[in-house]
Amino acid sequence: MTYDYDLITLGAGSGGVSASRRAALHGARVAIVEGSRVGGTCVIRGCVPKKLLMYAAQYGDAMREARGYGWTVAEPQFTMADWAASKATETARLEGIYRKMLDAGGVTLIEGWARLDGPHRVCVGQQVLTGRHVLIATGSSPVRDSIPGIEHGATSDELLDLSVLPPRAAVVGGGYIALEFASILARLGVAVSVFYRDRLPLRGFDESLRSAIAAELQAAGITLYPGSAPTRIAKAGDSFLLSLGEERVLEFPWLLNATGRRPNTARLNLASVGIVADAQGAVPVDKTLQTSAPGIYAIGDVTHRVNLTPVAIAEGRAVADNLFGGQARTVDLSLVPSAVFTLPPLASVGLNEQGAVAAGHRVAVFESDFRTMRQAFINGVERTRMKLLVDADSDRVLGAHMIGTDAPEIVQSLAIALSAGATKADFDRTLAMHPTSAEEFVLMRAPARVLEPTPALVAVPVL
Ligand code: NDP
């Protein structure tokens, strides 16, 4: 049988674009179908604009702190509409680059929403495409039904399109999106309250980092409501009323729903190819990212495993290399570095304390907690915390964690050391670079404590 394409990719986000370009590089005839903007969540309404808003928040801090360094600075004013206009220009520029890359790579872009229509067939409106292989890379969207009434609130999509910031905001959720935007909004002058159901935010991260980030958020003036997810949310005129049980109701003029994301599978007609989505709506895949349907693969957020852009990109390239490059690649997700872009940011790679002891390691915990030179000079309160977890028997470094300025940049480099199997002796042998914060990672001499293995516990992954 002949097909229109060797590969039809559904979704032109980071994963889909990477897979398609790599497949075309191997000589495959590739079409990519996108119903929204090319670039997907990360570029258009996620990582990129979020980080641009974080930079905006950092400028405010820098201007205030500059006074302590001898500058005379008027009280800084932030105008969201100005940022929004620049953001729109930048995302359009990046989308243009993505479109050019697809074109230059020989990938055919088909604009519209894709729907599977049995094996090897994809419909886009009235158009029917046939493909030897199909790659589902449709990503995820914010959950809008986690709590009765939460659909009235904004999600991160709408937040990034605001032209005026509210004076006060309720943030519901205690994960990546909740904390990043709570932190950013507070720095931009919004009075922020965060509601989450666990006793600490960022479930799954190292316990001491979770406590430390809660302390940093409070120090930044954010009000935390641990163990307090609203049971329902009502819209009354321009206000949001959050019910917190025992007839306690709090009113806010604006609400951010940050209660997670769900795979985009509802419109795909998975049943036509015999794929059964799991309870979250995710497409199940095996190690080679193949679905239960022959010739159909899935990568990234739509599989709802490790929902991070670099994972989707690595998976997309692996699928393309395997299908068209004669390779047999799998993506190792055992050491995925990740960062939460709060202010200060938090970054982790490898096991956390709970995960390490549960995996049967005797763990030497090395810690450092200090004020940076930059903070101390202006009598700032922000602290930097670093932690290395080392297998006390083999000396292998199991995990590295940090909260503090540049944590994501530093931990990305440490991830190379961990991937290479570095031991604590390797860290100790490494000369420090002075004066930096990062040097603390090679200067921690004695463990703060040694934890005995408790393998009976369920392993807690870092993500
Ligand atoms: P997360 O899974 O990180 O957090 C979801 C939060 O919502 C959790 O605190 C969860 O609570 C809470 N929640 C879920 N359901 C309910 C409910 N019914 N009632 C109350 N609270 C609820 O999701 P995000 O939306 O923040 O982010 C989605 C994914 O996107 C992340 O997991 C991450 O993989 C990725 N991401 C990565 C970023 C980065 O790399 N910097 C930035 C932003 C997103 P609980 O913990 O109690 O379950």
JSON list of N, CA and C in Angstrom, two decimals, residues 353-396:
[
{"chain": "A", "resi": 353, "resn": "GLU", "atom": "N", "xyz": [15.56, 12.80, 49.32]},
{"chain": "A", "resi": 353, "resn": "GLU", "atom": "CA", "xyz": [15.86, 12.00, 50.52]},
{"chain": "A", "resi": 353, "resn": "GLU", "atom": "C", "xyz": [14.93, 10.81, 50.65]},
{"chain": "A", "resi": 354, "resn": "GLN", "atom": "N", "xyz": [13.62, 11.08, 50.54]},
{"chain": "A", "resi": 354, "resn": "GLN", "atom": "CA", "xyz": [12.65, 10.01, 50.73]},
{"chain": "A", "resi": 354, "resn": "GLN", "atom": "C", "xyz": [12.84, 8.91, 49.68]},
{"chain": "A", "resi": 355, "resn": "GLY", "atom": "N", "xyz": [13.06, 9.33, 48.43]},
{"chain": "A", "resi": 355, "resn": "GLY", "atom": "CA", "xyz": [13.22, 8.37, 47.35]},
{"chain": "A", "resi": 355, "resn": "GLY", "atom": "C", "xyz": [14.50, 7.54, 47.51]},
{"chain": "A", "resi": 356, "resn": "ALA", "atom": "N", "xyz": [15.56, 8.19, 47.99]},
{"chain": "A", "resi": 356, "resn": "ALA", "atom": "CA", "xyz": [16.85, 7.49, 48.12]},
{"chain": "A", "resi": 356, "resn": "ALA", "atom": "C", "xyz": [16.79, 6.40, 49.19]},
{"chain": "A", "resi": 357, "resn": "VAL", "atom": "N", "xyz": [16.23, 6.72, 50.35]},
{"chain": "A", "resi": 357, "resn": "VAL", "atom": "CA", "xyz": [16.17, 5.69, 51.41]},
{"chain": "A", "resi": 357, "resn": "VAL", "atom": "C", "xyz": [15.17, 4.60, 51.02]},
{"chain": "A", "resi": 358, "resn": "ALA", "atom": "N", "xyz": [14.09, 5.00, 50.33]},
{"chain": "A", "resi": 358, "resn": "ALA", "atom": "CA", "xyz": [13.10, 4.00, 49.91]},
{"chain": "A", "resi": 358, "resn": "ALA", "atom": "C", "xyz": [13.69, 3.06, 48.87]},
{"chain": "A", "resi": 359, "resn": "ALA", "atom": "N", "xyz": [14.66, 3.56, 48.08]},
{"chain": "A", "resi": 359, "resn": "ALA", "atom": "CA", "xyz": [15.31, 2.72, 47.07]},
{"chain": "A", "resi": 359, "resn": "ALA", "atom": "C", "xyz": [16.39, 1.84, 47.69]},
{"chain": "A", "resi": 360, "resn": "GLY", "atom": "N", "xyz": [16.55, 1.90, 49.00]},
{"chain": "A", "resi": 360, "resn": "GLY", "atom": "CA", "xyz": [17.47, 1.00, 49.69]},
{"chain": "A", "resi": 360, "resn": "GLY", "atom": "C", "xyz": [18.87, 1.56, 49.92]},
{"chain": "A", "resi": 361, "resn": "HIS", "atom": "N", "xyz": [19.06, 2.86, 49.70]},
{"chain": "A", "resi": 361, "resn": "HIS", "atom": "CA", "xyz": [20.39, 3.44, 49.90]},
{"chain": "A", "resi": 361, "resn": "HIS", "atom": "C", "xyz": [20.57, 3.87, 51.36]},
{"chain": "A", "resi": 362, "resn": "ARG", "atom": "N", "xyz": [21.83, 3.72, 51.84]},
{"chain": "A", "resi": 362, "resn": "ARG", "atom": "CA", "xyz": [22.21, 4.41, 53.07]},
{"chain": "A", "resi": 362, "resn": "ARG", "atom": "C", "xyz": [22.73, 5.76, 52.58]},
{"chain": "A", "resi": 363, "resn": "VAL", "atom": "N", "xyz": [22.12, 6.83, 53.06]},
{"chain": "A", "resi": 363, "resn": "VAL", "atom": "CA", "xyz": [22.33, 8.13, 52.40]},
{"chain": "A", "resi": 363, "resn": "VAL", "atom": "C", "xyz": [23.06, 9.13, 53.29]},
{"chain": "A", "resi": 364, "resn": "ALA", "atom": "N", "xyz": [24.19, 9.60, 52.82]},
{"chain": "A", "resi": 364, "resn": "ALA", "atom": "CA", "xyz": [24.88, 10.71, 53.50]},
{"chain": "A", "resi": 364, "resn": "ALA", "atom": "C", "xyz": [24.33, 12.00, 52.90]},
{"chain": "A", "resi": 365, "resn": "VAL", "atom": "N", "xyz": [23.79, 12.86, 53.79]},
{"chain": "A", "resi": 365, "resn": "VAL", "atom": "CA", "xyz": [23.17, 14.11, 53.34]},
{"chain": "A", "resi": 365, "resn": "VAL", "atom": "C", "xyz": [24.14, 15.27, 53.59]},
{"chain": "A", "resi": 366, "resn": "PHE", "atom": "N", "xyz": [24.57, 15.91, 52.52]},
{"chain": "A", "resi": 366, "resn": "PHE", "atom": "CA", "xyz": [25.44, 17.08, 52.64]},
{"chain": "A", "resi": 366, "resn": "PHE", "atom": "C", "xyz": [24.59, 18.31, 52.35]},
{"chain": "A", "resi": 367, "resn": "GLU", "atom": "N", "xyz": [24.68, 19.30, 53.23]},
{"chain": "A", "resi": 367, "resn": "GLU", "atom": "CA", "xyz": [23.80, 20.47, 53.08]},
{"chain": "A", "resi": 367, "resn": "GLU", "atom": "C", "xyz": [24.58, 21.76, 53.27]},
{"chain": "A", "resi": 368, "resn": "SER", "atom": "N", "xyz": [24.07, 22.79, 52.64]},
{"chain": "A", "resi": 368, "resn": "SER", "atom": "CA", "xyz": [24.63, 24.12, 52.85]},
{"chain": "A", "resi": 368, "resn": "SER", "atom": "C", "xyz": [23.47, 25.11, 52.82]},
{"chain": "A", "resi": 369, "resn": "ASP", "atom": "N", "xyz": [23.50, 26.07, 53.73]},
{"chain": "A", "resi": 369, "resn": "ASP", "atom": "CA", "xyz": [22.39, 27.03, 53.84]},
{"chain": "A", "resi": 369, "resn": "ASP", "atom": "C", "xyz": [23.03, 28.37, 54.19]},
{"chain": "A", "resi": 370, "resn": "PHE", "atom": "N", "xyz": [22.95, 29.32, 53.28]},
{"chain": "A", "resi": 370, "resn": "PHE", "atom": "CA", "xyz": [23.70, 30.57, 53.50]},
{"chain": "A", "resi": 370, "resn": "PHE", "atom": "C", "xyz": [23.01, 31.72, 52.78]},
{"chain": "A", "resi": 371, "resn": "ARG", "atom": "N", "xyz": [23.42, 32.94, 53.13]},
{"chain": "A", "resi": 371, "resn": "ARG", "atom": "CA", "xyz": [23.01, 34.11, 52.37]},
{"chain": "A", "resi": 371, "resn": "ARG", "atom": "C", "xyz": [24.12, 34.42, 51.38]},
{"chain": "A", "resi": 372, "resn": "THR", "atom": "N", "xyz": [23.76, 34.69, 50.14]},
{"chain": "A", "resi": 372, "resn": "THR", "atom": "CA", "xyz": [24.81, 35.01, 49.16]},
{"chain": "A", "resi": 372, "resn": "THR", "atom": "C", "xyz": [25.45, 36.35, 49.52]},
{"chain": "A", "resi": 373, "resn": "MET", "atom": "N", "xyz": [26.64, 36.54, 49.00]},
{"chain": "A", "resi": 373, "resn": "MET", "atom": "CA", "xyz": [27.34, 37.81, 49.17]},
{"chain": "A", "resi": 373, "resn": "MET", "atom": "C", "xyz": [26.44, 38.97, 48.74]},
{"chain": "A", "resi": 374, "resn": "ARG", "atom": "N", "xyz": [25.77, 38.75, 47.61]},
{"chain": "A", "resi": 374, "resn": "ARG", "atom": "CA", "xyz": [24.91, 39.80, 47.05]},
{"chain": "A", "resi": 374, "resn": "ARG", "atom": "C", "xyz": [23.77, 40.17, 47.99]},
{"chain": "A", "resi": 375, "resn": "GLN", "atom": "N", "xyz": [23.18, 39.15, 48.65]},
{"chain": "A", "resi": 375, "resn": "GLN", "atom": "CA", "xyz": [22.09, 39.40, 49.60]},
{"chain": "A", "resi": 375, "resn": "GLN", "atom": "C", "xyz": [22.61, 40.01, 50.89]},
{"chain": "A", "resi": 376, "resn": "ALA", "atom": "N", "xyz": [23.71, 39.45, 51.40]},
{"chain": "A", "resi": 376, "resn": "ALA", "atom": "CA", "xyz": [24.24, 39.92, 52.68]},
{"chain": "A", "resi": 376, "resn": "ALA", "atom": "C", "xyz": [24.58, 41.40, 52.61]},
{"chain": "A", "resi": 377, "resn": "PHE", "atom": "N", "xyz": [25.12, 41.84, 51.47]},
{"chain": "A", "resi": 377, "resn": "PHE", "atom": "CA", "xyz": [25.55, 43.23, 51.29]},
{"chain": "A", "resi": 377, "resn": "PHE", "atom": "C", "xyz": [24.41, 44.22, 51.49]},
{"chain": "A", "resi": 378, "resn": "ILE", "atom": "N", "xyz": [23.20, 43.81, 51.10]},
{"chain": "A", "resi": 378, "resn": "ILE", "atom": "CA", "xyz": [22.04, 44.71, 51.23]},
{"chain": "A", "resi": 378, "resn": "ILE", "atom": "C", "xyz": [21.16, 44.29, 52.40]},
{"chain": "A", "resi": 379, "resn": "ASN", "atom": "N", "xyz": [21.71, 43.41, 53.24]},
{"chain": "A", "resi": 379, "resn": "ASN", "atom": "CA", "xyz": [20.95, 42.91, 54.39]},
{"chain": "A", "resi": 379, "resn": "ASN", "atom": "C", "xyz": [19.65, 42.23, 53.95]},
{"chain": "A", "resi": 380, "resn": "GLY", "atom": "N", "xyz": [19.69, 41.54, 52.81]},
{"chain": "A", "resi": 380, "resn": "GLY", "atom": "CA", "xyz": [18.51, 40.83, 52.29]},
{"chain": "A", "resi": 380, "resn": "GLY", "atom": "C", "xyz": [18.25, 39.57, 53.09]},
{"chain": "A", "resi": 381, "resn": "VAL", "atom": "N", "xyz": [17.02, 39.06, 53.00]},
{"chain": "A", "resi": 381, "resn": "VAL", "atom": "CA", "xyz": [16.67, 37.88, 53.80]},
{"chain": "A", "resi": 381, "resn": "VAL", "atom": "C", "xyz": [16.75, 36.59, 53.01]},
{"chain": "A", "resi": 382, "resn": "GLU", "atom": "N", "xyz": [16.86, 36.70, 51.69]},
{"chain": "A", "resi": 382, "resn": "GLU", "atom": "CA", "xyz": [16.78, 35.49, 50.87]},
{"chain": "A", "resi": 382, "resn": "GLU", "atom": "C", "xyz": [17.96, 34.55, 51.13]},
{"chain": "A", "resi": 383, "resn": "ARG", "atom": "N", "xyz": [17.66, 33.28, 51.37]},
{"chain": "A", "resi": 383, "resn": "ARG", "atom": "CA", "xyz": [18.71, 32.31, 51.66]},
{"chain": "A", "resi": 383, "resn": "ARG", "atom": "C", "xyz": [18.90, 31.38, 50.47]},
{"chain": "A", "resi": 384, "resn": "THR", "atom": "N", "xyz": [20.08, 30.82, 50.35]},
{"chain": "A", "resi": 384, "resn": "THR", "atom": "CA", "xyz": [20.38, 29.83, 49.31]},
{"chain": "A", "resi": 384, "resn": "THR", "atom": "C", "xyz": [20.61, 28.50, 50.00]},
{"chain": "A", "resi": 385, "resn": "ARG", "atom": "N", "xyz": [19.99, 27.46, 49.46]},
{"chain": "A", "resi": 385, "resn": "ARG", "atom": "CA", "xyz": [20.13, 26.14, 50.09]},
{"chain": "A", "resi": 385, "resn": "ARG", "atom": "C", "xyz": [20.57, 25.14, 49.05]},
{"chain": "A", "resi": 386, "resn": "MET", "atom": "N", "xyz": [21.53, 24.30, 49.45]},
{"chain": "A", "resi": 386, "resn": "MET", "atom": "CA", "xyz": [22.02, 23.27, 48.53]},
{"chain": "A", "resi": 386, "resn": "MET", "atom": "C", "xyz": [22.07, 21.94, 49.26]},
{"chain": "A", "resi": 387, "resn": "LYS", "atom": "N", "xyz": [21.88, 20.89, 48.51]},
{"chain": "A", "resi": 387, "resn": "LYS", "atom": "CA", "xyz": [21.89, 19.57, 49.14]},
{"chain": "A", "resi": 387, "resn": "LYS", "atom": "C", "xyz": [22.44, 18.55, 48.15]},
{"chain": "A", "resi": 388, "resn": "LEU", "atom": "N", "xyz": [23.36, 17.72, 48.65]},
{"chain": "A", "resi": 388, "resn": "LEU", "atom": "CA", "xyz": [23.84, 16.58, 47.85]},
{"chain": "A", "resi": 388, "resn": "LEU", "atom": "C", "xyz": [23.50, 15.33, 48.62]},
{"chain": "A", "resi": 389, "resn": "LEU", "atom": "N", "xyz": [22.92, 14.36, 47.95]},
{"chain": "A", "resi": 389, "resn": "LEU", "atom": "CA", "xyz": [22.63, 13.08, 48.57]},
{"chain": "A", "resi": 389, "resn": "LEU", "atom": "C", "xyz": [23.59, 12.05, 47.99]},
{"chain": "A", "resi": 390, "resn": "VAL", "atom": "N", "xyz": [24.30, 11.38, 48.89]},
{"chain": "A", "resi": 390, "resn": "VAL", "atom": "CA", "xyz": [25.37, 10.49, 48.45]},
{"chain": "A", "resi": 390, "resn": "VAL", "atom": "C", "xyz": [25.13, 9.10, 49.02]},
{"chain": "A", "resi": 391, "resn": "ASP", "atom": "N", "xyz": [25.29, 8.07, 48.19]},
{"chain": "A", "resi": 391, "resn": "ASP", "atom": "CA", "xyz": [25.20, 6.70, 48.70]},
{"chain": "A", "resi": 391, "resn": "ASP", "atom": "C", "xyz": [26.41, 6.47, 49.61]},
{"chain": "A", "resi": 392, "resn": "ALA", "atom": "N", "xyz": [26.15, 6.25, 50.90]},
{"chain": "A", "resi": 392, "resn": "ALA", "atom": "CA", "xyz": [27.24, 6.20, 51.88]},
{"chain": "A", "resi": 392, "resn": "ALA", "atom": "C", "xyz": [28.14, 4.99, 51.66]},
{"chain": "A", "resi": 393, "resn": "ASP", "atom": "N", "xyz": [27.67, 3.99, 50.94]},
{"chain": "A", "resi": 393, "resn": "ASP", "atom": "CA", "xyz": [28.49, 2.79, 50.71]},
{"chain": "A", "resi": 393, "resn": "ASP", "atom": "C", "xyz": [29.32, 2.90, 49.43]},
{"chain": "A", "resi": 394, "resn": "SER", "atom": "N", "xyz": [28.68, 3.34, 48.33]},
{"chain": "A", "resi": 394, "resn": "SER", "atom": "CA", "xyz": [29.42, 3.39, 47.06]},
{"chain": "A", "resi": 394, "resn": "SER", "atom": "C", "xyz": [30.03, 4.76, 46.79]},
{"chain": "A", "resi": 395, "resn": "ASP", "atom": "N", "xyz": [29.65, 5.79, 47.53]},
{"chain": "A", "resi": 395, "resn": "ASP", "atom": "CA", "xyz": [30.09, 7.18, 47.37]},
{"chain": "A", "resi": 395, "resn": "ASP", "atom": "C", "xyz": [29.46, 7.87, 46.14]},
{"chain": "A", "resi": 396, "resn": "ARG", "atom": "N", "xyz": [28.57, 7.18, 45.45]},
{"chain": "A", "resi": 396, "resn": "ARG", "atom": "CA", "xyz": [27.95, 7.77, 44.26]},
{"chain": "A", "resi": 396, "resn": "ARG", "atom": "C", "xyz": [26.96, 8.86, 44.65]}
]
